[in-house]
XYZ file of C-alpha atoms in Angstrom:
191
model
C -53.112 65.106 -188.039
C -54.718 68.286 -189.709
C -56.418 68.434 -192.998
C -53.485 70.456 -194.523
C -50.935 67.993 -193.292
C -52.960 64.905 -194.663
C -53.257 66.795 -198.096
C -49.514 67.479 -198.122
C -48.659 63.842 -197.423
C -51.119 62.577 -199.982
C -49.715 65.056 -202.656
C -46.181 63.948 -201.878
C -47.022 60.193 -202.159
C -48.849 60.836 -205.431
C -45.695 62.656 -206.950
C -43.562 59.837 -205.757
C -45.783 57.191 -207.414
C -46.080 59.227 -210.641
C -42.500 59.693 -210.854
C -41.924 56.043 -210.240
C -44.398 54.732 -212.813
C -42.974 57.302 -215.337
C -39.578 55.688 -215.074
C -37.812 58.711 -213.463
C -34.982 57.911 -211.152
C -34.911 58.810 -207.494
C -31.728 60.375 -206.072
C -29.164 57.706 -205.177
C -30.785 54.879 -207.292
C -27.852 54.841 -209.693
C -29.356 55.067 -213.070
C -31.607 54.448 -215.788
C -34.478 51.920 -215.607
C -34.211 50.678 -219.155
C -33.509 46.995 -219.889
C -29.957 46.149 -220.668
C -27.648 43.269 -220.876
C -25.806 42.060 -217.726
C -22.345 40.646 -217.929
C -23.573 37.146 -216.871
C -25.613 36.654 -220.108
C -28.918 37.493 -218.497
C -31.122 40.604 -218.764
C -31.642 43.252 -216.050
C -35.362 43.399 -215.148
C -37.235 46.520 -216.331
C -36.960 49.268 -213.694
C -35.013 47.099 -211.376
C -32.559 48.275 -208.641
C -29.506 46.438 -207.884
C -28.493 43.202 -209.707
C -31.847 41.525 -210.320
C -31.904 39.728 -213.755
C -33.453 36.979 -215.710
C -31.993 34.466 -218.125
C -32.173 35.397 -221.800
C -33.598 32.323 -223.313
C -34.557 33.685 -226.807
C -32.405 31.187 -228.881
C -31.956 27.567 -228.103
C -28.403 26.150 -227.594
C -29.587 22.939 -229.175
C -32.675 21.219 -230.280
C -33.863 17.984 -231.684
C -37.217 16.307 -232.663
C -37.761 12.703 -231.310
C -40.311 9.979 -231.500
C -42.670 9.670 -228.397
C -43.865 6.291 -227.196
C -47.185 7.934 -226.222
C -48.939 7.083 -229.340
C -48.234 5.982 -232.918
C -46.736 8.922 -234.943
C -46.267 11.130 -231.815
C -43.248 13.392 -231.708
C -41.709 15.809 -229.397
C -39.463 18.787 -230.072
C -36.982 19.345 -227.203
C -34.889 22.661 -227.191
C -32.257 23.319 -224.529
C -32.268 27.081 -223.889
C -29.497 27.360 -221.378
C -27.609 25.791 -218.566
C -26.776 28.575 -216.087
C -24.550 28.032 -213.120
C -24.792 30.465 -210.128
C -23.177 29.626 -206.847
C -23.610 26.020 -206.095
C -26.642 25.412 -208.207
C -27.274 25.168 -211.930
C -30.554 25.759 -213.843
C -31.334 23.996 -217.187
C -34.022 25.693 -219.022
C -35.677 23.563 -221.758
C -38.767 23.908 -223.977
C -40.922 20.919 -224.954
C -43.282 21.056 -227.802
C -45.568 17.876 -228.415
C -46.937 16.863 -231.759
C -49.421 14.201 -231.108
C -52.117 12.831 -233.424
C -55.320 14.585 -232.733
C -57.210 11.624 -230.945
C -54.370 10.992 -228.427
C -54.129 14.574 -226.713
C -56.216 14.092 -223.623
C -54.142 14.487 -220.496
C -50.991 15.678 -222.464
C -47.956 15.881 -220.156
C -44.193 15.163 -220.216
C -44.939 11.899 -218.267
C -47.084 10.499 -220.789
C -44.974 11.728 -223.732
C -42.064 9.808 -222.126
C -44.014 6.485 -222.228
C -45.445 7.002 -218.745
C -42.024 7.278 -217.055
C -40.375 10.150 -215.255
C -38.135 12.297 -217.151
C -35.108 11.608 -214.805
C -33.240 14.542 -216.388
C -29.506 14.481 -215.591
C -26.276 16.196 -216.445
C -23.350 14.008 -217.354
C -19.914 15.478 -216.293
C -17.206 13.596 -218.498
C -14.447 15.486 -216.779
C -15.087 14.416 -213.300
C -17.073 11.150 -214.247
C -20.208 12.317 -212.409
C -23.891 12.329 -213.157
C -25.887 15.133 -211.668
C -29.592 14.697 -210.861
C -32.201 17.358 -210.008
C -31.853 18.394 -206.424
C -34.680 18.461 -203.761
C -35.837 21.111 -201.457
C -36.130 20.702 -197.619
C -39.630 19.227 -198.181
C -38.188 16.453 -200.498
C -39.620 17.979 -203.629
C -37.569 17.996 -206.807
C -36.727 21.355 -208.076
C -38.049 21.132 -211.618
C -41.251 21.716 -213.516
C -43.797 18.997 -212.564
C -43.600 16.486 -215.371
C -47.150 15.159 -214.599
C -49.191 18.150 -213.330
C -47.851 20.630 -215.987
C -50.339 20.373 -218.663
C -49.015 20.754 -222.234
C -51.101 21.732 -225.402
C -50.475 19.918 -228.560
C -48.307 21.998 -230.909
C -47.559 24.551 -228.325
C -44.167 25.059 -226.476
C -44.013 24.552 -222.743
C -41.036 25.744 -220.795
C -39.390 23.416 -218.310
C -36.725 24.114 -215.563
C -34.567 21.645 -213.803
C -32.081 22.576 -210.984
C -28.829 20.617 -210.252
C -25.802 21.060 -208.146
C -23.392 23.127 -210.260
C -20.523 21.323 -211.975
C -17.018 22.633 -210.749
C -15.487 25.650 -212.455
C -13.199 23.530 -214.603
C -16.259 21.827 -216.389
C -16.990 23.926 -219.531
C -19.522 21.558 -221.039
C -21.679 18.599 -219.905
C -23.969 16.192 -221.726
C -27.770 16.381 -220.919
C -30.209 13.453 -220.713
C -33.885 14.104 -220.759
C -36.167 11.023 -220.573
C -35.509 8.099 -223.047
C -34.576 10.442 -225.807
C -31.049 10.737 -227.215
C -28.576 12.596 -225.089
C -27.591 16.294 -225.978
C -23.875 16.461 -226.276
C -21.443 19.209 -225.176
C -23.958 21.709 -223.726
C -22.007 24.685 -222.380
C -22.157 25.595 -218.765
C -22.854 29.368 -218.612
C -21.394 31.211 -215.474
């Protein structure tokens, strides 16, 4: 390859990269690269092609503050941000915020906040009289945020995700149980 040909190829590559970084559309990509709402309640990713999106979890569906058995005076805020069904799976997005007296914040995690028990998060379907537990992958690992190894900071929100088999289409709401805390009732299933 001659020097002139390499310079031409390098210039064309630089122009394509500059156009892509500046937010220009290439022919046939079908539109603007700005963020916009998708019909499913998610958001399109900035500059995405196709139907890639993320769940919009800016406002909680329901939240509560509960006592924690971890230490005297310890509390936890639990906010359910959404329960989104897609295909045969449903993902529960939650935010946990610990409020623990200063001397007891060593190794702060959801397992300790729940009295050194697993969270055992589940969905309760009152229509079909079923309880859905977190699904496991092919290696036997539960598809959820790790309750022991996810470090939490006192007073700071930590996102948690739990994946379940999706309830049938006729189920519009479910009850959600997280740990030993009170059940969240009538949480809408977004589709």
